Short mmCIF file of N, CA, C and O in Angstrom, two decimals:
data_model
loop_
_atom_site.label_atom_id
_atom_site.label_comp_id
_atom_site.label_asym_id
_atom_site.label_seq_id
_atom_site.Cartn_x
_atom_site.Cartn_y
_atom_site.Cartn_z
N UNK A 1 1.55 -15.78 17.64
CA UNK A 1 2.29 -16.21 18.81
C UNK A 1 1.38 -17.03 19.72
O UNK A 1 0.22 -17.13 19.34
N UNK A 2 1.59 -17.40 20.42
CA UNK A 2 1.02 -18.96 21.45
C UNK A 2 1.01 -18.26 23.00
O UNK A 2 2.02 -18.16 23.69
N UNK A 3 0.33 -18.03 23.19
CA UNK A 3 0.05 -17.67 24.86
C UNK A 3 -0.26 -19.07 25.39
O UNK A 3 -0.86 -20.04 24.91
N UNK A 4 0.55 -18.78 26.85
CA UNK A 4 0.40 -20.02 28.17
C UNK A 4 -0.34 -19.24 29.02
O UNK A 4 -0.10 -18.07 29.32
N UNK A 5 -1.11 -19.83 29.33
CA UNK A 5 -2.20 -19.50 31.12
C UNK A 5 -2.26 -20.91 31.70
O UNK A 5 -2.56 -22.09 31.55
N UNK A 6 -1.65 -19.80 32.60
CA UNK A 6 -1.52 -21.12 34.10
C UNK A 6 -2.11 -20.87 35.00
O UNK A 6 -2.58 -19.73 34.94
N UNK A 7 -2.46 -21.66 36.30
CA UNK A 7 -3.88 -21.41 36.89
C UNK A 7 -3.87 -22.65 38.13
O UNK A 7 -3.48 -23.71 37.64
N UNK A 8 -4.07 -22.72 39.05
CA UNK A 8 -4.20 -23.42 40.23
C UNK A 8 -3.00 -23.45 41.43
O UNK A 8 -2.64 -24.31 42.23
N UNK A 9 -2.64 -22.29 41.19
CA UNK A 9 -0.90 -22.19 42.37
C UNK A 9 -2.26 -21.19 43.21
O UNK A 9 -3.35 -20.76 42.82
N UNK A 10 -1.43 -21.15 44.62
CA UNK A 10 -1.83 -20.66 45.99
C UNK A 10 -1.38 -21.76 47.28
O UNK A 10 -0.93 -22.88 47.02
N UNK A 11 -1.53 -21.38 48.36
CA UNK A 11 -1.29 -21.68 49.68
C UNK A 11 -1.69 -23.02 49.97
O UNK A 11 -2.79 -23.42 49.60
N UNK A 12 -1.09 -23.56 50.45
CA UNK A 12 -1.63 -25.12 50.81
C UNK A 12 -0.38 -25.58 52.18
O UNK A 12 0.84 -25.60 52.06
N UNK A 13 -1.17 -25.89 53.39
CA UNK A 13 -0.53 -26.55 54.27
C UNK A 13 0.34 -28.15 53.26
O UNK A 13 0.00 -28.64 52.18
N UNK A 14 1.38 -28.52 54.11
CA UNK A 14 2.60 -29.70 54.30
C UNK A 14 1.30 -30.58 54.23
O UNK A 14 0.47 -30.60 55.14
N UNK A 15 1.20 -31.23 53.18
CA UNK A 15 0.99 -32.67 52.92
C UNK A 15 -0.48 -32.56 52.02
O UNK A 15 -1.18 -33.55 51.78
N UNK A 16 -0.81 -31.14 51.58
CA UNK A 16 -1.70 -30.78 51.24
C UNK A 16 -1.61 -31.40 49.25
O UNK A 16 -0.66 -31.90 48.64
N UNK A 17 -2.93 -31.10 48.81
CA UNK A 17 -2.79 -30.90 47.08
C UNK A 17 -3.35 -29.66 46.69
O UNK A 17 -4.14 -28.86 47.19
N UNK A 18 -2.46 -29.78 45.31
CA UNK A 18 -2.90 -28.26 44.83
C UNK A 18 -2.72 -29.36 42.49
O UNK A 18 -2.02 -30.26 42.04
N UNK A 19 -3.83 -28.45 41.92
CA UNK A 19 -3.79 -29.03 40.77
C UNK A 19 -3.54 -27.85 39.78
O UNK A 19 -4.20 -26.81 39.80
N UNK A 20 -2.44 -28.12 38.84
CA UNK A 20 -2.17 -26.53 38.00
C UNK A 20 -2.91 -27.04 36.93
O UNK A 20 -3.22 -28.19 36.62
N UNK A 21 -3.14 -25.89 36.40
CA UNK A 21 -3.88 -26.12 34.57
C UNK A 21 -2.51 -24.67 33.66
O UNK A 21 -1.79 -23.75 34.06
N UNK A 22 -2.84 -25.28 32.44
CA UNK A 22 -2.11 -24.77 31.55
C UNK A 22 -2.78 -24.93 30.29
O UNK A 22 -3.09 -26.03 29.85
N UNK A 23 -3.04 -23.68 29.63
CA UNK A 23 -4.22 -23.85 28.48
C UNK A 23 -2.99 -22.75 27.66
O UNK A 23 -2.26 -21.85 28.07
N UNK A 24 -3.23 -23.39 26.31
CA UNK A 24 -2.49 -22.88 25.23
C UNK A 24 -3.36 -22.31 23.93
O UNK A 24 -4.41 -22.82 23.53
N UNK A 25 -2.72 -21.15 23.37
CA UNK A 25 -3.44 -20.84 22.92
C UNK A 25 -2.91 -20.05 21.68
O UNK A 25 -1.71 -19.91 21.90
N UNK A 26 -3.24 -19.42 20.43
CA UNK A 26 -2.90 -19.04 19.38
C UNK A 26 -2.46 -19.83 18.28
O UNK A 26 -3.22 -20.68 17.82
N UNK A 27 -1.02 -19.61 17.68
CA UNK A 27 -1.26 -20.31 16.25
C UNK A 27 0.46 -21.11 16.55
O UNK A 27 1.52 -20.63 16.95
N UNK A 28 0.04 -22.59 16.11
CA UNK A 28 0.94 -22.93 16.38
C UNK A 28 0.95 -24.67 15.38
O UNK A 28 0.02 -25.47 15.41
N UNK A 29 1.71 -24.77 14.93
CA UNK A 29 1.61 -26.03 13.92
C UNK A 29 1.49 -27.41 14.68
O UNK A 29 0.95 -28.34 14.09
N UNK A 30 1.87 -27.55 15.71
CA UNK A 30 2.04 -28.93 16.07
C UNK A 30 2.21 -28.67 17.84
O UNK A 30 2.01 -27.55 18.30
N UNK A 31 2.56 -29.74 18.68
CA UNK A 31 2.78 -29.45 19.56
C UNK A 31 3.65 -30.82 19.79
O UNK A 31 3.23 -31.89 19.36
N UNK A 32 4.93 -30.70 20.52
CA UNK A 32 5.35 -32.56 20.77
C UNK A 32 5.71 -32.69 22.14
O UNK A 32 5.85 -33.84 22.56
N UNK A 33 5.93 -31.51 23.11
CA UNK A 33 5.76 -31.71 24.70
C UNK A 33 4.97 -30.62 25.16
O UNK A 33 4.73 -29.55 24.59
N UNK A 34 4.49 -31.15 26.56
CA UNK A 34 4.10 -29.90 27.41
C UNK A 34 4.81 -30.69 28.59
O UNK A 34 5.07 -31.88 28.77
N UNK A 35 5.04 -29.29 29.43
CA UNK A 35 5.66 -30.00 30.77
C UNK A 35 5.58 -29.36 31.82
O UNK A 35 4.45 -28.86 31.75
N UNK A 36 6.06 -29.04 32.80
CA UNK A 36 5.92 -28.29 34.24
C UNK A 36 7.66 -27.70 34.78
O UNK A 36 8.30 -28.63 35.28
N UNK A 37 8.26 -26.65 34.73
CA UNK A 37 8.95 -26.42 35.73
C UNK A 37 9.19 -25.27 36.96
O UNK A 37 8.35 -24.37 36.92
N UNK A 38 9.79 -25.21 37.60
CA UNK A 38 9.40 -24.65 38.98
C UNK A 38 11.38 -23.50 39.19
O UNK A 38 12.47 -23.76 38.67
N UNK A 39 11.08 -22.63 39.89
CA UNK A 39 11.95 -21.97 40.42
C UNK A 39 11.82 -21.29 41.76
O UNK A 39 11.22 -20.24 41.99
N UNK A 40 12.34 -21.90 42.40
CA UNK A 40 12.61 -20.98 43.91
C UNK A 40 13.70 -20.30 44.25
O UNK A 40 14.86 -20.59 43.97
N UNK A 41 13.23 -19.16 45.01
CA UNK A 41 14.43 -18.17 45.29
C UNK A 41 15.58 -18.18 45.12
O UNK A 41 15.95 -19.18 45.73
N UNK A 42 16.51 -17.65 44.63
CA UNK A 42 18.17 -18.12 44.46
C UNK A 42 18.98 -19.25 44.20
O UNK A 42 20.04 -19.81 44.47
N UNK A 43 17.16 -19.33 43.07
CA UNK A 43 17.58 -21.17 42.85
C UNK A 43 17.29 -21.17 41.53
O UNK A 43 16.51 -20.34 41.08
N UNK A 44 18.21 -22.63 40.32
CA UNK A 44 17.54 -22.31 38.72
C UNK A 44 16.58 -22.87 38.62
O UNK A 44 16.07 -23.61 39.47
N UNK A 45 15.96 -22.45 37.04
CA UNK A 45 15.02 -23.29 37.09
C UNK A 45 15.03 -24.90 36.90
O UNK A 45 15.89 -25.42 36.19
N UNK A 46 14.13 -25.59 37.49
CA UNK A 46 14.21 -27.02 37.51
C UNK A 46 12.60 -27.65 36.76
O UNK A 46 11.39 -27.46 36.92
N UNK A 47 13.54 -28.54 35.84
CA UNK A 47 12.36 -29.57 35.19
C UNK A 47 11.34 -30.40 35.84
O UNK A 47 11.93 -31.46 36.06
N UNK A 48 10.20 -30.51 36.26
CA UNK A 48 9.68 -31.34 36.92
C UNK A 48 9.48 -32.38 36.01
O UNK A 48 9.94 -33.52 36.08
N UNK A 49 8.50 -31.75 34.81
CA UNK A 49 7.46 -33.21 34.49
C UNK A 49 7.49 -32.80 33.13
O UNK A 49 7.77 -31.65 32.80
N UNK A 50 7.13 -33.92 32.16
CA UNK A 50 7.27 -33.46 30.66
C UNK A 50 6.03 -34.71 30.02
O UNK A 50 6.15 -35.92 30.19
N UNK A 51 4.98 -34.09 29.34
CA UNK A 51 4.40 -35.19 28.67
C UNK A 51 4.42 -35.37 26.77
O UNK A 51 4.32 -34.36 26.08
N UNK A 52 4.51 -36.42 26.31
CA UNK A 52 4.24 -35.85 24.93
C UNK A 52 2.93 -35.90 24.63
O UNK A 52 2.06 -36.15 25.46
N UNK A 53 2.63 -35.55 22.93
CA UNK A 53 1.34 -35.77 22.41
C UNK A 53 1.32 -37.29 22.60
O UNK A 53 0.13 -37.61 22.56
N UNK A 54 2.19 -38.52 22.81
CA UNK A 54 1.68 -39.61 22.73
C UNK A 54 1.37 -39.97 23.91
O UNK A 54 0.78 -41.04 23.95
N UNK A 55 1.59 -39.35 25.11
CA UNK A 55 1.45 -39.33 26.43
C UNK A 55 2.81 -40.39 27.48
O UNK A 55 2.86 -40.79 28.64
N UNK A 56 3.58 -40.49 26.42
CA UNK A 56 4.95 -40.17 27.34
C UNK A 56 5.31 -39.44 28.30
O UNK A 56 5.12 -38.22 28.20
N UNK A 57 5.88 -39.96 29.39
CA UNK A 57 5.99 -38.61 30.74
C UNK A 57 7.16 -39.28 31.20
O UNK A 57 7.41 -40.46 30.96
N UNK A 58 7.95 -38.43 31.92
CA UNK A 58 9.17 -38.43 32.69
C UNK A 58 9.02 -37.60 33.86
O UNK A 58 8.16 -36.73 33.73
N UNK A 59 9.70 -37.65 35.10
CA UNK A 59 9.58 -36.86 36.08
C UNK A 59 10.79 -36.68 36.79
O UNK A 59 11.69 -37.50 36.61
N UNK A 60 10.97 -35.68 37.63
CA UNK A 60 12.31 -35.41 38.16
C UNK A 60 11.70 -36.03 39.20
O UNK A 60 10.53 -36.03 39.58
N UNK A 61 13.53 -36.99 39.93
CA UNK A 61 13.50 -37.83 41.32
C UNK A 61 12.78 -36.65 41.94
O UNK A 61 11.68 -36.82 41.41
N UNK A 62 12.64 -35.67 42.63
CA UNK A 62 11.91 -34.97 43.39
C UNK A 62 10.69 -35.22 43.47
O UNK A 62 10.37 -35.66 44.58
N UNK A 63 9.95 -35.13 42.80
CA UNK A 63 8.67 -35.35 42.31
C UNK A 63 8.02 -36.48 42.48
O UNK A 63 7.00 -36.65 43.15
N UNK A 64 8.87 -37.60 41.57
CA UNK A 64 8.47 -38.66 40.90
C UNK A 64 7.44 -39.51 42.47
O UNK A 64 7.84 -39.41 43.64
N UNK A 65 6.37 -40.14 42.13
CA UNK A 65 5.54 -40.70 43.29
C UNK A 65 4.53 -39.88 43.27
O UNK A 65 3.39 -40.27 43.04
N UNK A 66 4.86 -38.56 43.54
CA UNK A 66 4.09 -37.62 44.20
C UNK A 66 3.44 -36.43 43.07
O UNK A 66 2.59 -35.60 43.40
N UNK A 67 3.85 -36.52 42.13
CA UNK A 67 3.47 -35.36 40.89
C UNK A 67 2.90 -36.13 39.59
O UNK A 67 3.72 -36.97 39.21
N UNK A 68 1.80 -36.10 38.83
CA UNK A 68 1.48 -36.96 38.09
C UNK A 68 1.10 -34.98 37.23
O UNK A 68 0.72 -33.87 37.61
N UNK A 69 1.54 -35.68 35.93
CA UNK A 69 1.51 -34.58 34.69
C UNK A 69 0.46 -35.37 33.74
O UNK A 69 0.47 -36.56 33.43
N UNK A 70 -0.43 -34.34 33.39
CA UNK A 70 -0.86 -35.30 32.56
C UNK A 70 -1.68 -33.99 31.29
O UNK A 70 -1.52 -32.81 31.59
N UNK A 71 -2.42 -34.28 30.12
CA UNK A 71 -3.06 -33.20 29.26
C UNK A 71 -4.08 -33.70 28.36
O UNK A 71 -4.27 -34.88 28.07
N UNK A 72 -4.66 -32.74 27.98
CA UNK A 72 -5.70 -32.71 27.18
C UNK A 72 -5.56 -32.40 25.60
O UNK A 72 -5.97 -31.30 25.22
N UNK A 73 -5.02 -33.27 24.69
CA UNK A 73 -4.45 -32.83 23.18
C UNK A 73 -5.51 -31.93 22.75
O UNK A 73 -4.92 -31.03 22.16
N UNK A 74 -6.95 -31.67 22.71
CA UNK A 74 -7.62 -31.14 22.12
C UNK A 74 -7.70 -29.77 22.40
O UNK A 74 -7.82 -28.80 21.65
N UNK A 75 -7.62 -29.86 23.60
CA UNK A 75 -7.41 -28.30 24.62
C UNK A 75 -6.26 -27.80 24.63
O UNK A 75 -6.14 -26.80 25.33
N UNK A 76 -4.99 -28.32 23.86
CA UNK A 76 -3.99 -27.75 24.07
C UNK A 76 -3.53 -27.60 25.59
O UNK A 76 -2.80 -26.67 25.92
N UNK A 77 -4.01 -28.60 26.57
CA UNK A 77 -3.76 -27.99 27.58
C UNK A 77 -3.10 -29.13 28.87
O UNK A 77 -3.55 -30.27 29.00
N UNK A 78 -2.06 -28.62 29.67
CA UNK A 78 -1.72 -29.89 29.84
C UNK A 78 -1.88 -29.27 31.81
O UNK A 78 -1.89 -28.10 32.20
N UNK A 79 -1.97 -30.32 32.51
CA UNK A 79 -1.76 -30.11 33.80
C UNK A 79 -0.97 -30.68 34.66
O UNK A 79 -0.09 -31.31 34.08
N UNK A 80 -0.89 -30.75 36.15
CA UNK A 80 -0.41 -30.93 36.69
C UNK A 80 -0.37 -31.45 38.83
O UNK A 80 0.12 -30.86 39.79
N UNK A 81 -0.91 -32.40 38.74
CA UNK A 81 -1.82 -32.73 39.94
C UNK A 81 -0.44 -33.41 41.03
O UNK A 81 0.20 -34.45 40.87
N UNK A 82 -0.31 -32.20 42.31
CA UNK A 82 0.60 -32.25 43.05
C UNK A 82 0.07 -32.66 44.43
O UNK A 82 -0.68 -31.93 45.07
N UNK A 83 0.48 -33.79 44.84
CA UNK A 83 -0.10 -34.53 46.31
C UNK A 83 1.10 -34.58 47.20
O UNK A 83 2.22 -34.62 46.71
N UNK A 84 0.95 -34.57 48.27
CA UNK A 84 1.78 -35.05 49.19
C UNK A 84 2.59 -33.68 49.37
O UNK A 84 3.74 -34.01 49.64
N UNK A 85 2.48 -32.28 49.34
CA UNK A 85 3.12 -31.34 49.25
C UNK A 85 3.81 -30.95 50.20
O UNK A 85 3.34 -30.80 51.32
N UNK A 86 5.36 -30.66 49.82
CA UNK A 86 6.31 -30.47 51.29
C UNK A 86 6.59 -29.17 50.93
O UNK A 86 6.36 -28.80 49.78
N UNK A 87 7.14 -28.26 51.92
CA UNK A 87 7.33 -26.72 52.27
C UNK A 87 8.98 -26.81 50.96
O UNK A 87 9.40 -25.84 50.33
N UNK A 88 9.44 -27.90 50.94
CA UNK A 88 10.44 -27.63 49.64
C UNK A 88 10.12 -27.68 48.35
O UNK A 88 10.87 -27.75 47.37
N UNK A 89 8.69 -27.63 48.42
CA UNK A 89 7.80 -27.17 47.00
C UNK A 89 7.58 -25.58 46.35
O UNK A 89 7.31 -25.00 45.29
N UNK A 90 7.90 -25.33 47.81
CA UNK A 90 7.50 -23.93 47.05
C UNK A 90 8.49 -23.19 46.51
O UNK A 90 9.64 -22.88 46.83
N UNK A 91 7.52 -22.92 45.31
CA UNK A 91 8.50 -22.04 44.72
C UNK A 91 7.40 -21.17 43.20
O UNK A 91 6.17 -21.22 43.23
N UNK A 92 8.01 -20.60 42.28
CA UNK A 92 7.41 -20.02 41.41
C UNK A 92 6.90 -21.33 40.00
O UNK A 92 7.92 -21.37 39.31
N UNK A 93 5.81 -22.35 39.31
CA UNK A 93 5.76 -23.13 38.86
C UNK A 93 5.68 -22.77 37.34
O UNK A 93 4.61 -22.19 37.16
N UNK A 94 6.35 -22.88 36.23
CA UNK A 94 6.29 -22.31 35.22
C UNK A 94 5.55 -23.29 34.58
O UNK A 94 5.37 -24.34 35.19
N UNK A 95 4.94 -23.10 33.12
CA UNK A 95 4.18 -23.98 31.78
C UNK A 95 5.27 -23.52 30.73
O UNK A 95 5.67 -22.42 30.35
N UNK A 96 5.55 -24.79 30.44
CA UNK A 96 6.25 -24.71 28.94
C UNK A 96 6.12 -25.53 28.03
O UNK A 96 6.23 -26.71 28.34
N UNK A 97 5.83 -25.16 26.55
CA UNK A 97 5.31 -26.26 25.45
C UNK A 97 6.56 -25.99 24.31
O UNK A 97 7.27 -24.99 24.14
N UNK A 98 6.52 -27.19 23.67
CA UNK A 98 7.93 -27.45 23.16
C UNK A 98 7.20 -27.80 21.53
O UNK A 98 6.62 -28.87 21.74
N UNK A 99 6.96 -27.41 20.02
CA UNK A 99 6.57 -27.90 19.13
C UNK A 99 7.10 -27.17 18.19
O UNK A 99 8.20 -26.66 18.43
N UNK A 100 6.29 -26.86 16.56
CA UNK A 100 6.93 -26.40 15.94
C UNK A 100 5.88 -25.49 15.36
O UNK A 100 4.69 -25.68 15.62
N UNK A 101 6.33 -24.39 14.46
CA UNK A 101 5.57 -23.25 14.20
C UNK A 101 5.85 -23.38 12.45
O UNK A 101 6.53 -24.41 12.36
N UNK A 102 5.67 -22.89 11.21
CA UNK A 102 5.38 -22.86 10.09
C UNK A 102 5.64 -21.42 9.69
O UNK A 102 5.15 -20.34 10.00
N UNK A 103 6.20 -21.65 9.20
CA UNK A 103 6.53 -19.68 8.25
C UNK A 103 6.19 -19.74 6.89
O UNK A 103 6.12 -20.82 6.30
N UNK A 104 5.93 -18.46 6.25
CA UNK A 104 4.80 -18.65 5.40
C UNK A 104 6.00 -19.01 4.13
O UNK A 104 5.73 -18.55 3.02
N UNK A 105 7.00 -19.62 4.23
CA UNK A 105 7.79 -19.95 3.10
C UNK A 105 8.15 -21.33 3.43
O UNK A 105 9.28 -21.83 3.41
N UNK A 106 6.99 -21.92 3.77
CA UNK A 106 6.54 -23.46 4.25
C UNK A 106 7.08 -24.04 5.12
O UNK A 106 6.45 -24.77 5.89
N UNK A 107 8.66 -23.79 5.21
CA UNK A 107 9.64 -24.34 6.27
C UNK A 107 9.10 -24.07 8.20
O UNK A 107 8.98 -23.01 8.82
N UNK A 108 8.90 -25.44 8.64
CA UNK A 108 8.43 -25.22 9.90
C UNK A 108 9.75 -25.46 10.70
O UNK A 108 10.61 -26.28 10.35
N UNK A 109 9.84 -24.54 11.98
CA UNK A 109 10.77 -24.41 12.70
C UNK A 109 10.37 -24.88 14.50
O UNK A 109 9.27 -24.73 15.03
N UNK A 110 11.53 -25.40 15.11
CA UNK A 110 11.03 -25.76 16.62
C UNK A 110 10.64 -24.52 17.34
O UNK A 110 11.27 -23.49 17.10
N UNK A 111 9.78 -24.50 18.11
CA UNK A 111 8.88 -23.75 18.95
C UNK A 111 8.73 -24.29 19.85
O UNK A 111 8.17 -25.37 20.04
N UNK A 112 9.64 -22.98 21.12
CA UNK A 112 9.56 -22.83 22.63
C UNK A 112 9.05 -21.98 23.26
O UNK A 112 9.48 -20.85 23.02
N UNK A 113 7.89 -22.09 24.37
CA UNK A 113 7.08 -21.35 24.83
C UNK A 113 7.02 -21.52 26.37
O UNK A 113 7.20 -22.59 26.95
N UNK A 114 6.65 -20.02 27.14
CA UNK A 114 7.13 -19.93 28.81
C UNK A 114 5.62 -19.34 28.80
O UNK A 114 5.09 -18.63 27.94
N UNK A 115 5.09 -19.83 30.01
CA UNK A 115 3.72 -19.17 30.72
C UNK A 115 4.13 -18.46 31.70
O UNK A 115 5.36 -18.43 31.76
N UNK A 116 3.65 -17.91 32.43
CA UNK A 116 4.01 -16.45 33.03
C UNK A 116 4.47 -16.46 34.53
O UNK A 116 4.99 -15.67 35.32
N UNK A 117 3.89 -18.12 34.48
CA UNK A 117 4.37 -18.97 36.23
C UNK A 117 3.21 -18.63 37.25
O UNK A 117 2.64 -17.55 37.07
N UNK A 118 2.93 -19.17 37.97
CA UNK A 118 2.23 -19.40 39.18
C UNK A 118 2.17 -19.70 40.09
O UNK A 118 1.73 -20.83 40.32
N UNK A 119 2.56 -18.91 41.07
CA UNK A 119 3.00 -18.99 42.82
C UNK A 119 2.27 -20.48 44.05
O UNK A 119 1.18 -20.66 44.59
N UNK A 120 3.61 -21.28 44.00
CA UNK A 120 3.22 -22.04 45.15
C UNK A 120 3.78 -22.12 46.58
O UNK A 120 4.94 -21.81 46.83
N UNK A 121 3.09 -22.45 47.31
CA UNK A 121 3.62 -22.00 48.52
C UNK A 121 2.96 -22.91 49.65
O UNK A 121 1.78 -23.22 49.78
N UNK A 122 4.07 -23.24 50.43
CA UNK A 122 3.53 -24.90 50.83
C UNK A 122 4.00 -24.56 52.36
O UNK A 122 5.20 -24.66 52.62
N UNK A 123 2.99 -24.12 53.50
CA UNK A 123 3.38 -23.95 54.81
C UNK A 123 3.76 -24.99 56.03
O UNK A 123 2.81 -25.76 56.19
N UNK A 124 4.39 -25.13 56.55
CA UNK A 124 4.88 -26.17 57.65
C UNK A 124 3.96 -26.84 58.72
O UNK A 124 4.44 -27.64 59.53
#
């Protein structure tokens, strides 16, 4: 199985930066996105940012300007460098990697993976 660790959420004043990391890890055949999404209170979860292995990226209008996604293919690890931070940021920031896994009767199957999330919180 593939463990996510995520890593750079905490407190940051309105207009502040904060940079997440996301390191992947265990057995896993391939990888074809990593991306970023976020959930706040009584709210779903929402897509921010998505990169591929070719370094394709998309971003949600929210974001877009202000959130640059970006990763490390060798490290399995992709991040996430947030500037300009408004108090409607905060919220819980999840890691999710999107690829495929291999069963031992050769057939490889798509593989979806959740990191455990990491608290942001953006004061006025």
């Amino acid at each position: 199985q593939v463990q996510l660790v995520e890593s750079g959420g905490g407190l940051v004043q309105a207009g502040g930066s904060l940079r997440l990391s996301c390191a992947a890890s265990g057995s896993i055949e391939s990888i074809n996105t990593m991306g970023w999404y976020r959930q706040a209170p009584g709210k779903q979860r929402e897509l921010l940012a998505q990169i591929s292995t070719g370094d394709n990226t998309n971003y949600a209008d929210s974001v877009k300007g202000r959130f640059t996604v970006s990763r490390d293919n060798a490290k399995n690890t992709v991040y996430l460098q947030m500037n300009s931070l408004k108090p409607e940021d905060t919220a819980v920031y999840y890691c999710n990697l999107q690829g495929r896994r291999r069963a031992v009767s050769g057939i490889s199957y798509k593989a979806n993976y959740w990191g455990q999330g990491t608290q942001v919180t953006v004061s006025s």
